[in-house]
Coordinates of C-alpha atoms in Angstrom, one line a residue:
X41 CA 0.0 0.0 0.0
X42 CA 0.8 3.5 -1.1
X43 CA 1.6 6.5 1.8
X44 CA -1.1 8.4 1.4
X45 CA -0.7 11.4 3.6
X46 CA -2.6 15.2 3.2
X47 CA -0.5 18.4 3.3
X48 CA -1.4 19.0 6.7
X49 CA 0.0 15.5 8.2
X50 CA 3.1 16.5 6.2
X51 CA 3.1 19.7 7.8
X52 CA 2.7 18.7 10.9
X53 CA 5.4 15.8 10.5
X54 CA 8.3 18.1 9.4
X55 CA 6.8 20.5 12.1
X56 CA 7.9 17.6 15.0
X57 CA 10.8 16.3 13.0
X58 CA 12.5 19.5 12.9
X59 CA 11.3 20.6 16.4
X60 CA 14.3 18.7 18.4
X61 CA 11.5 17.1 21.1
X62 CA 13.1 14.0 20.5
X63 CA 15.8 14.4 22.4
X64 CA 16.7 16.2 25.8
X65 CA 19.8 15.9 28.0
X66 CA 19.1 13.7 31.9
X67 CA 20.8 15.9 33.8
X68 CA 21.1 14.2 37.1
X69 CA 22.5 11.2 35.5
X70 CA 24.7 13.1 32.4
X71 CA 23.1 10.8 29.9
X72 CA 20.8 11.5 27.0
X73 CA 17.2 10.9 27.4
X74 CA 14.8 10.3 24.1
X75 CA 11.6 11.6 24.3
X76 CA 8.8 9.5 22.7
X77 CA 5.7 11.2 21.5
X78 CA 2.7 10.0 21.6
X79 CA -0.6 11.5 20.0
X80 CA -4.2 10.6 20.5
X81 CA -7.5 12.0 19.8
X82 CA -10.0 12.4 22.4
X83 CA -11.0 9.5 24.4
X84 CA -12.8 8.4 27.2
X85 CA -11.1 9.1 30.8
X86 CA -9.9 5.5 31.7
X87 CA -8.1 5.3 28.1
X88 CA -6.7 8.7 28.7
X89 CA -5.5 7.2 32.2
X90 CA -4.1 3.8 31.1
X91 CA -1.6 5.8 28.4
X92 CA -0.9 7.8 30.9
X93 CA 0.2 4.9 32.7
X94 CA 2.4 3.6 29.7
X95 CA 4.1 6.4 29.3
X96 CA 4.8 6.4 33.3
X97 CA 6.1 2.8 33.5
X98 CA 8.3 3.4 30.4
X99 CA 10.5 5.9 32.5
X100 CA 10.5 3.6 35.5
X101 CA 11.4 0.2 33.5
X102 CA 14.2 2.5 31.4
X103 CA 15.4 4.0 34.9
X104 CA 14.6 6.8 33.1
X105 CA 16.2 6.7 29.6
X106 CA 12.9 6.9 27.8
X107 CA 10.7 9.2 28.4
X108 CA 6.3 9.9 26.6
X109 CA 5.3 13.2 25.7
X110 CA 1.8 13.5 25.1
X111 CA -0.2 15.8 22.0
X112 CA -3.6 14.8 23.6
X113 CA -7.4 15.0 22.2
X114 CA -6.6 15.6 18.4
X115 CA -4.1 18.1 18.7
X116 CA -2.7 16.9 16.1
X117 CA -5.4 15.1 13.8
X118 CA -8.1 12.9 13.9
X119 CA -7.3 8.8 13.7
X120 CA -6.6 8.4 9.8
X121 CA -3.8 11.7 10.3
X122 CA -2.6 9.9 13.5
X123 CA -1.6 6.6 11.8
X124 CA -0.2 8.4 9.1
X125 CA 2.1 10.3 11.9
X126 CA 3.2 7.5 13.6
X127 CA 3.3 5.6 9.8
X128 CA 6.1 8.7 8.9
X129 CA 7.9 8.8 12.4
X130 CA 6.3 12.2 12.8
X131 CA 5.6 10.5 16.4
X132 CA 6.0 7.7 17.7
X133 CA 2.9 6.1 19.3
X134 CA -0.6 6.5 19.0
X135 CA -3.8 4.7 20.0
X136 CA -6.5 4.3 17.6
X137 CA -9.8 2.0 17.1
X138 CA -9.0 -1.1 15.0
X139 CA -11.5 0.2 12.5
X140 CA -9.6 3.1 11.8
X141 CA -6.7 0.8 10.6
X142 CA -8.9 -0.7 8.3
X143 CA -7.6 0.6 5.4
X144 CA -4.1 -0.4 6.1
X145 CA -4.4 -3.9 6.6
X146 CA -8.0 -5.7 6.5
X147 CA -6.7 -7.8 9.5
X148 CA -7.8 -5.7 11.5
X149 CA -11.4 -5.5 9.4
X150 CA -12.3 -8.4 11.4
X151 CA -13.6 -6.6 14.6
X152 CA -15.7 -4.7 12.8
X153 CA -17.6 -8.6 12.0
X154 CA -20.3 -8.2 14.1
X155 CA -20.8 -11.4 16.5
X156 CA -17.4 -12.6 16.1
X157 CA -17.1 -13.0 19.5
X158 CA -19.7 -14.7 21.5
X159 CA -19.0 -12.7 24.3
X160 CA -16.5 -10.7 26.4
X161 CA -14.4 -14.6 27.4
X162 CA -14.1 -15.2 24.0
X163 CA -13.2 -11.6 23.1
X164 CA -10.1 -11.4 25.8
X165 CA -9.0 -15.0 24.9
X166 CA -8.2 -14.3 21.2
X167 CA -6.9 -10.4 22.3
X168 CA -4.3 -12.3 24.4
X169 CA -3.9 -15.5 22.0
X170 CA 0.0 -14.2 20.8
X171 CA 0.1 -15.9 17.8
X172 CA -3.2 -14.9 16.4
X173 CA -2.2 -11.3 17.4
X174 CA 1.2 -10.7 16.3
X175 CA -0.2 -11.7 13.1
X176 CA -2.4 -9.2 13.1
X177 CA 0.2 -6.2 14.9
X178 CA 2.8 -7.1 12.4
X179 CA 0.8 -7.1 9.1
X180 CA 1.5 -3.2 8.7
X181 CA 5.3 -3.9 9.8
X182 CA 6.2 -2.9 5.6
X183 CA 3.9 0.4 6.4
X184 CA 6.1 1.5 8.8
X185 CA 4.1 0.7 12.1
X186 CA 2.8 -2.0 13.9
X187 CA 0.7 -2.9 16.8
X188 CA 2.3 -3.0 20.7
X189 CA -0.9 -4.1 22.3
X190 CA -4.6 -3.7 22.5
X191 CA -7.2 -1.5 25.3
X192 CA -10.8 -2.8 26.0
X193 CA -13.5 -0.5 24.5
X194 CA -16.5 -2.6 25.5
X195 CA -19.2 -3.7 23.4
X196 CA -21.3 -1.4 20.7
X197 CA -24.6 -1.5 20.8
X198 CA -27.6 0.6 19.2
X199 CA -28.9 3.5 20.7
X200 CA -31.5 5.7 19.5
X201 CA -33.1 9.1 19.8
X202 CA -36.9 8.0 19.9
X203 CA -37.4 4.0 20.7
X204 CA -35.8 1.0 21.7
X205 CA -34.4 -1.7 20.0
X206 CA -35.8 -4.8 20.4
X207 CA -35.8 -6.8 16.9
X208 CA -34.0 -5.8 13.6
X209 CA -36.8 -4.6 12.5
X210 CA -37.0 -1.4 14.6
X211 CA -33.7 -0.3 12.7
X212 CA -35.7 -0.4 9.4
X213 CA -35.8 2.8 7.5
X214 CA -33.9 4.4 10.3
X215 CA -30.5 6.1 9.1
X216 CA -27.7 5.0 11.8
X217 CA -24.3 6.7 11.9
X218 CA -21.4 4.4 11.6
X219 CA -17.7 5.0 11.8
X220 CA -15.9 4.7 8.4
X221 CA -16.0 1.2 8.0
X222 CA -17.1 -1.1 5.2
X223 CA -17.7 -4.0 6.9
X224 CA -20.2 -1.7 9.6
X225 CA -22.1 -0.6 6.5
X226 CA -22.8 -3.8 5.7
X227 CA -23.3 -4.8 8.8
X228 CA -26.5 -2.1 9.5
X229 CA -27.7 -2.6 6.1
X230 CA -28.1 -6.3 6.7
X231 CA -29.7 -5.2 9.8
X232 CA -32.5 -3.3 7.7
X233 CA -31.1 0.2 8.5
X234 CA -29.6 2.5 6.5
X235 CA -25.9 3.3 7.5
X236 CA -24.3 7.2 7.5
X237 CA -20.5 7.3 8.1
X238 CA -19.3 10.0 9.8
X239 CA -17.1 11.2 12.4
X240 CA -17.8 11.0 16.2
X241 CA -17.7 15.0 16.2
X242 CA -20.5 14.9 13.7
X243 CA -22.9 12.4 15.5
X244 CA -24.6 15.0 18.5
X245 CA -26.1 17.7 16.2
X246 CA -27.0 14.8 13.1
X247 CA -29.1 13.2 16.3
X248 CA -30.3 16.7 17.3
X249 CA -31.4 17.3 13.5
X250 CA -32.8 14.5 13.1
X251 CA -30.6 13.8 9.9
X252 CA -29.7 10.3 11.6
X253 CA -32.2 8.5 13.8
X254 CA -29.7 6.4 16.0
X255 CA -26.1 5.5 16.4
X256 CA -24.0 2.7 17.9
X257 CA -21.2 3.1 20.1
X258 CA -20.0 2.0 23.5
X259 CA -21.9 3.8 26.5
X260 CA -18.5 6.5 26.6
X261 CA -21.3 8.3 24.2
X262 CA -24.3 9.1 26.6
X263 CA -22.5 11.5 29.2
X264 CA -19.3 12.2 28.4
X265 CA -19.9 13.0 24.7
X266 CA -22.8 14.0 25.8
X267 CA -25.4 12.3 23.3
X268 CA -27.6 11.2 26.3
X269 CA -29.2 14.5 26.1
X270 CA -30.2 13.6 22.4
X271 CA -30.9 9.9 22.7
X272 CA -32.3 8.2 25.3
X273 CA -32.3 4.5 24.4
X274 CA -29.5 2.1 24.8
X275 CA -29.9 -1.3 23.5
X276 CA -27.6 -4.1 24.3
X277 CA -27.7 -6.2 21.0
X278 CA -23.9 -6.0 21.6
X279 CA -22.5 -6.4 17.6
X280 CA -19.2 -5.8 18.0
X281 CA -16.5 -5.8 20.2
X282 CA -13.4 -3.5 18.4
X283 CA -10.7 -2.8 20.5
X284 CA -8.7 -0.2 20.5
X285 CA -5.1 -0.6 19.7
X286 CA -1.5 1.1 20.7
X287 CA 0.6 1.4 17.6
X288 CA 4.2 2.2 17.4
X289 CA 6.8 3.2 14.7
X290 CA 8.7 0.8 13.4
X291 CA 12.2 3.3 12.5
X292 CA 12.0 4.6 16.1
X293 CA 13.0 1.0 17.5
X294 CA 16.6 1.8 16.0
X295 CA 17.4 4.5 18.4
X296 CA 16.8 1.9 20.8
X297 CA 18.7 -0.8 23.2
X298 CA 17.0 -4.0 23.2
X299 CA 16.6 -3.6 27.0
X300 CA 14.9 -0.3 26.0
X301 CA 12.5 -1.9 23.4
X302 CA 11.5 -4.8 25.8
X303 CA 10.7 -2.2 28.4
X304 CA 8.4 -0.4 25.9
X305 CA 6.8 -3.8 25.6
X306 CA 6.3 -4.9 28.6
X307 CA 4.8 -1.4 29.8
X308 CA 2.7 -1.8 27.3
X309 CA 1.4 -4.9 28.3
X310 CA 1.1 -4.1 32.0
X311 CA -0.7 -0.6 30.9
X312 CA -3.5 -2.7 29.1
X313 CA -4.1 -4.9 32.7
X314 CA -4.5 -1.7 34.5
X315 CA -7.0 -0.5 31.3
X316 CA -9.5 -2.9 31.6
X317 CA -10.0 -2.9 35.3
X318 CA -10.4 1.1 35.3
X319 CA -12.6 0.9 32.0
X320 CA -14.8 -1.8 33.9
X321 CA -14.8 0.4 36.5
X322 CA -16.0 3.3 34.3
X323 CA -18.6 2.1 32.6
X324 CA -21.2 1.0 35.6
X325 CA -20.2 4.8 36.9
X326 CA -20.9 6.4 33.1
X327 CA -24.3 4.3 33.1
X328 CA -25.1 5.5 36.4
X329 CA -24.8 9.4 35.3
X330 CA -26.2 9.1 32.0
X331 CA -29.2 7.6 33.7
X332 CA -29.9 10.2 36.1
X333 CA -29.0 13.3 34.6
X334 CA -29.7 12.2 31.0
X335 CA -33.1 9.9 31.8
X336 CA -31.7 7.1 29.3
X337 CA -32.8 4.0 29.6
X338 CA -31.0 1.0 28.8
X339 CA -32.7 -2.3 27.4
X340 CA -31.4 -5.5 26.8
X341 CA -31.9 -7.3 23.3
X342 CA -32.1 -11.1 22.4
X343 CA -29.7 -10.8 19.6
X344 CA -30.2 -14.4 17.8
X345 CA -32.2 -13.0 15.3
X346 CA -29.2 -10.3 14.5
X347 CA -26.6 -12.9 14.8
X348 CA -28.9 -14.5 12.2
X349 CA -29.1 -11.7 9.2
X350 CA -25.2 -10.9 9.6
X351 CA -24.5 -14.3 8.7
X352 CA -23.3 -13.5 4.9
X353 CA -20.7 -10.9 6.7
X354 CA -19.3 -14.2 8.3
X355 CA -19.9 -16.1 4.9
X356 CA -17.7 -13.5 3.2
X357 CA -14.7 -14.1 5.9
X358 CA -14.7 -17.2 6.4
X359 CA -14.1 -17.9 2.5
X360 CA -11.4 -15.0 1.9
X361 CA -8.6 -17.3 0.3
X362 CA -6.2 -14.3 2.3
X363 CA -8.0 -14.0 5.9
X364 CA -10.1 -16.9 6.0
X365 CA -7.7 -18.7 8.5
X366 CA -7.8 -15.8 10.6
X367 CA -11.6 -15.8 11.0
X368 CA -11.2 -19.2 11.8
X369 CA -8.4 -19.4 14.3
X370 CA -10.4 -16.7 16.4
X371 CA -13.8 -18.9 15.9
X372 CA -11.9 -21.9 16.7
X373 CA -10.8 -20.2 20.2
X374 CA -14.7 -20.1 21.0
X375 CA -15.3 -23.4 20.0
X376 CA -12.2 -24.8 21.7
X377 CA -13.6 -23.4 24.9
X378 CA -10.1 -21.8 25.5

């Protein structure tokens, strides 16, 4: 695949290549610290926390010798400009929903599937299955990036501005904002809706003008975006589970001791633990707010007739003579019972 990059990720890149924030000089010790950067769009508190925590337990594990500096909700982009940054070395990490990476590899097309998890066991077996998953990090490795480790972003579900969903046939006719991905296009057309990509800064106002009808997201949405004041129904048919994922440049692990690189690792790993205990945490709290100040109300959905219509989606995978054996490896881990 082609670089595709607009003037202003270029701009921005030669802006932080030529800015000297790579380096800085550890005084105490007389040795040279590098400064990672790390960019990120605007997220949900607990995510904002656990890269926080990355960035803290890379300076303790490096005693120091590393260091993250943060360019925090979108300072520098969206997702698409933020993969591109990290693709160029602009900087050096970001943290972006699987969807958005789409385009670079379809790998990572398959957590868009909805139901290709039966549930949240299945979901954190295959997320810490290493050899499914370093498949799936290092198939942008000839990009320029690839994938250090993965954060929980819950389950999506429907929610909507004037009804519940109960059946696939309440989404019929009713125009549903997706993010830009092919596979949830299909997914809500298959549903009976009609599906309107856009981006998350888009969603409140289309909801408040009626131009979409519903959305689907995690329940982040309904207080802290804010779209609780708009929509008050929150069905769990729980579609998809799409985690979030930490990427890293690939160049950058040059300037690096082994030592240093494994410590980047294993903070990463450690920083996803402490994730999904504080995004657990979160949600029950975010449910809890949205319910009394917003009045949502939150419904859950017998999804076996969803599961059912979406079946072609998993049709389409599972015969993919190039990522047909990764649908099945991360069915197999369901039907394993692993």
């Amino acid at each position: 695949m082609k670089l595709k990059a607009i003037p202003f990720v270029f701009c921005l890149a030669a802006g932080l290549l030529l800015s000297g924030c790579g380096k800085e000089t550890a005084q105490a010790q007389g040795e040279e610290t590098l400064v990672l950067r790390y960019a990120y769009a605007s997220n949900s508190q607990p995510v904002i926390d656990s890269m926080k925590e990355f960035g803290r337990l890379v300076e303790e594990k490096t005693d120091g010798t590393v260091k993250v500096e943060y360019f925090p909700d979108g300072q520098l982009g969206g997702e698409r400009e933020l993969i591109e940054l990290t693709q160029t070395g602009a900087i050096d990490f970001t943290k972006v929903s699987a969807s958005a990476l789409e385009s670079f590899s379809k790998d990572y097309a398959i957590f868009s599937l909805p139901y290709l998890f039966d549930d949240e066991a299945h979901f954190f077996a295959v997320m810490e299955d290493q050899q499914i998953m370093d498949t799936v990090y290092q198939s942008t490795k000839d990009l320029g990036f690839t994938g250090l480790t993965y954060y929980d972003s819950g389950q999506r579900s429907f929610y909507m501005v004037n009804q519940p969903i109960e059946t696939p046939a309440d989404l019929k006719g009713k125009k549903i904002r997706v993010m830009q991905s092919e596979t949830a296009i299909k997914m809500v057309e298959l549903l009976g809706g009609s599906a309107v990509p856009m981006g998350s800064d888009e969603v409140y106002t289309s909801l408040q003008s009626n131009l979409i009808q519903g959305a689907e997201n995690n329940e982040f949405v309904l207080y802290t975006a804010g779209h609780g004041g708009v929509a008050k129904y929150y069905s769990y048919d729980e579609h998809t589970r799409v985690p979030d994922i930490v990427i890293m440049n690939e160049a950058i692990k040059k300037k690096l001791t082994s030592e240093q690189v494994k410590a980047i690792e294993d903070a990463a790993a450690e920083s996803t633990k402490y994730e999904i205990t504080v995004f657990k945490e979160a949600v029950e709290e975010e449910k809890a707010i949205a319910a009394k100040e917003f009045g949502v109300k939150f419904n859950t959905v017998d999804n076996a007739p969803f599961r059912e219509l979406v079946k072609p989606l998993h049709d389409e995978f599972a015969k993919d003579p190039q990522y047909g054996e990764l649908y099945q490896e991360i069915r197999s881990v369901a039907e394993s019972g692993e």
